[in-house]
Coordinates of C-alpha atoms and ligand atoms in Angstrom, one line a residue:
M677 CA 0.0 0.1 0.2
K678 CA 1.6 3.6 -0.3
K679 CA 3.0 5.9 1.9
V680 CA 1.5 9.1 3.0
F681 CA 3.8 11.7 5.5
I682 CA 1.5 13.6 6.9
T683 CA 3.1 16.8 9.2
G684 CA 0.9 17.9 11.8
A685 CA -1.3 14.3 12.4
S686 CA -1.8 14.7 16.5
R687 CA -5.0 17.0 16.0
G688 CA -7.3 18.9 14.1
I689 CA -7.4 18.5 10.1
G690 CA -3.9 16.4 10.3
K691 CA -5.5 13.8 12.5
A692 CA -8.8 13.9 10.5
I693 CA -6.6 13.3 7.3
A694 CA -4.3 10.4 8.9
E695 CA -7.1 8.2 10.3
N696 CA -9.3 8.6 7.2
L697 CA -6.0 7.5 5.2
L698 CA -5.1 4.7 7.5
S699 CA -8.8 3.4 7.8
Q700 CA -8.3 3.6 3.9
D701 CA -4.9 0.9 4.4
Y702 CA -1.8 3.4 3.1
V703 CA 1.0 3.1 5.1
V704 CA 0.6 6.5 7.7
I705 CA 3.3 8.4 8.8
G706 CA 2.6 11.6 11.2
T707 CA 4.2 13.9 12.9
A708 CA 4.0 16.2 16.4
T709 CA 5.5 18.9 17.5
T710 CA 6.7 16.9 20.8
E711 CA 7.8 13.4 21.2
D712 CA 5.2 12.5 23.2
G713 CA 2.6 13.2 20.7
A714 CA 5.0 11.0 18.2
N715 CA 4.1 8.4 21.0
Q716 CA 0.6 9.1 20.6
L717 CA 0.2 8.6 17.3
S718 CA 2.3 5.2 16.9
K719 CA -0.5 3.7 19.5
K720 CA -3.2 4.5 17.2
G721 CA -1.1 2.8 14.0
I722 CA 0.4 5.7 12.8
I723 CA 4.2 6.2 12.1
G724 CA 4.5 9.4 14.6
Y725 CA 8.0 11.2 14.9
Q726 CA 8.6 14.6 16.4
L727 CA 9.0 17.6 14.0
D728 CA 8.9 21.1 15.1
L729 CA 8.6 23.2 11.7
G730 CA 10.1 26.1 13.2
S731 CA 13.8 25.2 13.3
L732 CA 15.4 23.8 9.8
E733 CA 17.6 21.8 12.0
N734 CA 14.7 19.4 13.4
I735 CA 13.6 20.0 9.7
E736 CA 16.9 18.8 8.9
S737 CA 16.9 15.6 11.1
T738 CA 13.5 14.1 11.5
C739 CA 13.5 14.5 7.7
K740 CA 16.2 12.5 7.5
E741 CA 15.0 9.8 9.9
I742 CA 11.8 9.9 8.2
Y743 CA 13.5 9.0 4.7
N744 CA 16.1 6.1 5.8
D745 CA 13.5 4.4 7.7
H746 CA 11.1 4.9 4.8
S747 CA 12.7 5.6 1.8
D748 CA 9.5 4.8 -0.5
I749 CA 6.6 7.9 0.4
E750 CA 4.7 8.5 -2.6
I751 CA 2.0 11.0 -0.9
L752 CA 2.9 14.5 1.1
I753 CA 0.8 16.6 3.1
N754 CA 2.0 19.8 4.2
N755 CA -0.5 20.3 6.4
A756 CA 0.9 21.5 10.1
G757 CA 0.2 25.3 11.3
F758 CA -0.2 27.8 13.5
T759 CA -1.4 30.8 14.3
R760 CA -0.1 34.2 15.7
D761 CA -2.7 36.6 15.1
N762 CA -2.8 40.9 15.6
L763 CA -3.0 43.7 13.8
V764 CA -0.1 44.5 11.5
L765 CA 0.4 47.9 13.6
R766 CA 1.5 45.6 16.7
M767 CA 2.7 42.7 15.0
S768 CA 5.9 42.1 16.2
E769 CA 8.5 41.5 13.4
D770 CA 8.8 37.6 15.5
E771 CA 4.8 36.9 15.5
W772 CA 5.5 37.9 11.9
Q773 CA 8.7 35.6 11.5
D774 CA 7.7 32.9 13.2
V775 CA 4.4 32.3 10.9
L776 CA 6.0 33.0 7.4
N777 CA 9.0 30.4 8.7
V778 CA 6.8 27.8 9.8
H779 CA 4.4 27.5 7.0
L780 CA 6.1 28.4 3.8
N781 CA 9.5 28.0 5.1
G782 CA 8.4 24.9 6.3
V783 CA 6.4 23.7 3.4
F784 CA 9.4 24.4 1.2
R785 CA 11.9 22.8 3.5
I786 CA 9.7 19.3 3.7
T787 CA 8.8 19.2 0.2
K788 CA 12.2 19.6 -1.4
R789 CA 13.0 16.5 0.9
A790 CA 9.9 14.7 -0.3
L791 CA 10.8 14.6 -3.7
K792 CA 13.3 12.0 -4.7
P793 CA 11.5 9.1 -4.2
M794 CA 8.7 11.2 -5.8
L795 CA 11.0 11.5 -9.5
K796 CA 11.9 8.0 -8.7
K797 CA 8.9 6.5 -9.0
K798 CA 7.7 8.7 -11.5
W799 CA 4.5 9.3 -9.7
G800 CA 3.5 11.4 -6.4
R801 CA 0.6 13.6 -4.9
I802 CA 2.2 17.0 -2.9
I803 CA -0.7 18.3 -0.8
N804 CA -0.5 22.1 1.0
I805 CA -3.0 23.2 3.2
S806 CA -3.5 26.6 2.8
S807 CA -6.6 28.3 3.6
T808 CA -10.0 31.4 2.8
S809 CA -7.3 34.2 4.8
A810 CA -5.0 33.9 1.7
V811 CA -7.5 34.9 -0.7
L812 CA -10.0 36.6 1.6
G813 CA -8.1 38.3 4.0
N814 CA -8.6 38.1 7.6
K815 CA -8.2 41.2 10.2
G816 CA -5.5 40.3 12.8
Q817 CA -3.9 37.5 10.3
A818 CA -1.3 39.8 7.9
N819 CA 1.8 36.9 8.3
Y820 CA -1.2 33.6 8.2
A821 CA -3.0 35.3 4.7
A822 CA 0.5 36.1 3.3
A823 CA 2.3 32.7 4.5
K824 CA -0.8 30.7 3.1
A825 CA -0.8 32.7 -0.6
G826 CA 3.0 32.2 -1.0
I827 CA 2.0 28.0 -0.3
E828 CA -0.9 28.7 -3.1
A829 CA 1.7 30.2 -5.4
F830 CA 4.4 27.8 -4.5
S831 CA 2.7 25.0 -4.9
R832 CA 1.3 26.1 -9.2
T833 CA 5.3 26.6 -9.7
L834 CA 6.1 23.0 -8.4
A835 CA 3.0 22.1 -10.4
R836 CA 4.7 23.3 -13.5
E837 CA 7.9 21.6 -12.3
V838 CA 7.2 17.9 -12.0
G839 CA 4.2 17.4 -13.8
S840 CA 6.3 15.8 -16.4
R841 CA 7.4 13.3 -13.5
G842 CA 3.9 12.2 -13.1
I843 CA 3.4 14.3 -9.9
T844 CA 0.8 16.4 -9.3
V845 CA 1.3 19.1 -6.7
N846 CA -2.4 21.0 -5.1
T847 CA -3.3 23.2 -2.8
V848 CA -6.3 22.9 -0.7
A849 CA -7.9 26.0 1.2
P850 CA -10.4 25.4 4.1
G851 CA -12.8 28.2 5.8
F852 CA -13.2 27.8 9.0
I853 CA -13.2 23.9 10.7
N854 CA -14.0 23.3 13.6
T855 CA -10.5 22.6 16.0
D856 CA -8.3 23.8 18.5
M857 CA -7.3 26.4 16.1
T858 CA -11.2 28.1 16.4
D859 CA -12.6 27.2 19.3
S860 CA -13.9 30.2 21.3
S861 CA -10.8 29.7 23.8
S862 CA -8.7 30.8 21.1
G863 CA -10.8 33.7 20.9
V864 CA -12.3 32.9 17.7
D865 CA -15.9 34.9 17.8
Q866 CA -17.7 31.6 16.0
E867 CA -21.4 32.9 16.2
E868 CA -19.7 36.1 14.3
L869 CA -18.5 33.9 11.5
I870 CA -21.2 31.8 10.7
K871 CA -23.7 34.7 9.7
E872 CA -20.6 35.0 6.5
I873 CA -21.3 31.1 5.5
P874 CA -24.1 30.3 3.5
L875 CA -23.8 26.8 4.5
G876 CA -24.3 28.4 8.0
R877 CA -21.9 26.5 10.4
F878 CA -17.8 25.6 10.5
G879 CA -16.7 22.8 8.7
K880 CA -15.6 19.1 10.3
P881 CA -12.5 18.3 9.7
S882 CA -13.7 14.7 8.4
E883 CA -15.1 16.7 5.4
I884 CA -11.5 18.2 4.5
A885 CA -10.2 14.7 5.3
H886 CA -12.5 13.4 2.3
L887 CA -11.2 15.8 0.0
I888 CA -7.7 15.4 0.4
S889 CA -8.3 11.3 0.0
Y890 CA -9.4 11.9 -3.2
L891 CA -6.7 13.9 -4.3
C892 CA -4.4 11.0 -2.8
S893 CA -6.4 8.9 -5.3
E894 CA -5.1 7.6 -8.9
E895 CA -8.5 9.1 -10.0
S896 CA -7.3 12.7 -9.0
S897 CA -4.2 12.0 -11.6
Y898 CA -5.6 15.1 -14.2
I899 CA -5.6 17.4 -11.5
T900 CA -2.4 19.5 -10.8
G901 CA -1.8 23.2 -9.8
Q902 CA -5.1 24.0 -8.2
T903 CA -6.3 25.9 -5.5
I904 CA -9.3 24.1 -4.5
H905 CA -12.0 25.5 -1.6
I906 CA -13.7 23.8 0.8
N907 CA -15.2 26.5 3.1
G908 CA -19.1 26.3 3.3
G909 CA -19.0 29.0 0.4
L910 CA -17.2 31.4 2.2
Y911 CA -15.4 32.0 -0.4
M912 CA -16.8 32.1 -4.0
Ligands
NAP1616 P1 -5.0 22.5 15.0 O1 -6.2 21.4 14.9 O2 -4.2 23.3 15.6 O3 -3.4 21.7 14.8 C1 -2.0 22.1 14.5 C2 -0.8 20.8 13.6 O4 -0.2 21.1 13.7 C3 -0.6 20.2 15.3 O5 -1.1 18.6 15.4 C4 0.2 20.8 16.0 O6 1.0 19.5 16.5 C5 0.9 21.0 14.3 N1 1.8 22.0 14.9 C6 1.5 23.1 15.4 N2 3.0 24.0 15.4 C7 3.7 23.0 14.6 C8 5.5 23.1 14.6 N3 6.0 24.8 14.7 N4 6.0 22.4 14.0 C9 5.3 21.4 13.3 N5 3.7 20.8 14.1 C10 2.8 21.8 14.4 O7 -4.7 23.2 13.9 P2 -5.8 22.8 12.7 O8 -6.9 23.1 12.4 O9 -5.9 21.3 12.3 O10 -5.3 22.9 11.2 C11 -4.1 22.4 9.9 C12 -3.7 22.9 8.7 O11 -4.8 23.2 8.2 C13 -3.0 24.9 9.4 O12 -1.8 24.5 8.5 C14 -3.9 25.4 9.4 O13 -3.4 26.9 8.5 C15 -4.6 25.1 8.2 N6 -6.7 25.3 8.5 C16 -6.8 25.7 9.6 C17 -8.4 26.4 9.5 C18 -9.4 25.8 10.7 O14 -10.2 26.4 10.4 N7 -8.8 24.8 12.0 C19 -8.9 26.8 8.3 C20 -8.0 26.8 7.4 C21 -6.9 26.4 7.6 P3 1.1 19.4 17.9 O15 -0.8 18.6 18.4 O16 2.1 19.0 18.6 O17 1.1 21.0 18.4

């Protein structure tokens, strides 16, 4: 069965993607930011590794370990992420750099390391997670929206570079999805946001996972360079 590598598989959307693919007999390699999180993944049948996308050193050592253990990973899902919101006027240099570093540099660094086995096999799937923030903007998220827009442009460019080698590269852009990132304790006013969503609710992580599952499959082989929006009509 095909091997899939998912960053940020311990919670939220990444967890739902990992569980869904596991149930379809994919071999799933997933990451968490802590050793404990990685061990928890392994207990559930996901092969867990510790990864902090904020550290180039950690990315290098973890990727070395992952690709030594699994030289035949054909599917990469760049999912991990976090937010450090603030209005531009108040945004610190660290808030800006940290979000750009984890999201944009992180996607570049992981993807670069993941390409070799796909090129060898002349088959691959790269799926990056961006956000409706990239197209709509979102007050307080200039760092996050800029990083996600960068991921979309990166994906389109890579799709052109590796298409002839049987590798597709797509981006999935979720709207508001019920996870720790958007729960009310994180300062998100769900009631206010729901007013803007035609389907009148936040999405479920499993709804993202089903779309990702299709993009991993053989059947999606003619889709590349796309940003696929899944947001209950928030952006159309
Ligand atoms: P979440 O529930 O907060 O989970 C985040 C995941 O990313 C966790 O597995 C976490 O690991 C990992 N992670 C966080 N910081 C990391 C770092 N520095 N290095 C490596 N891994 C890190 O978030 P989510 O809502 O599922 O979000 C998943 C992706 O979807 C993100 O890229 C996010 O931007 C995007 N997205 C989410 C929404 C939404 O409404 N939820 C909307 C649009 C896009 P630990 O468990 O170890 O902390």
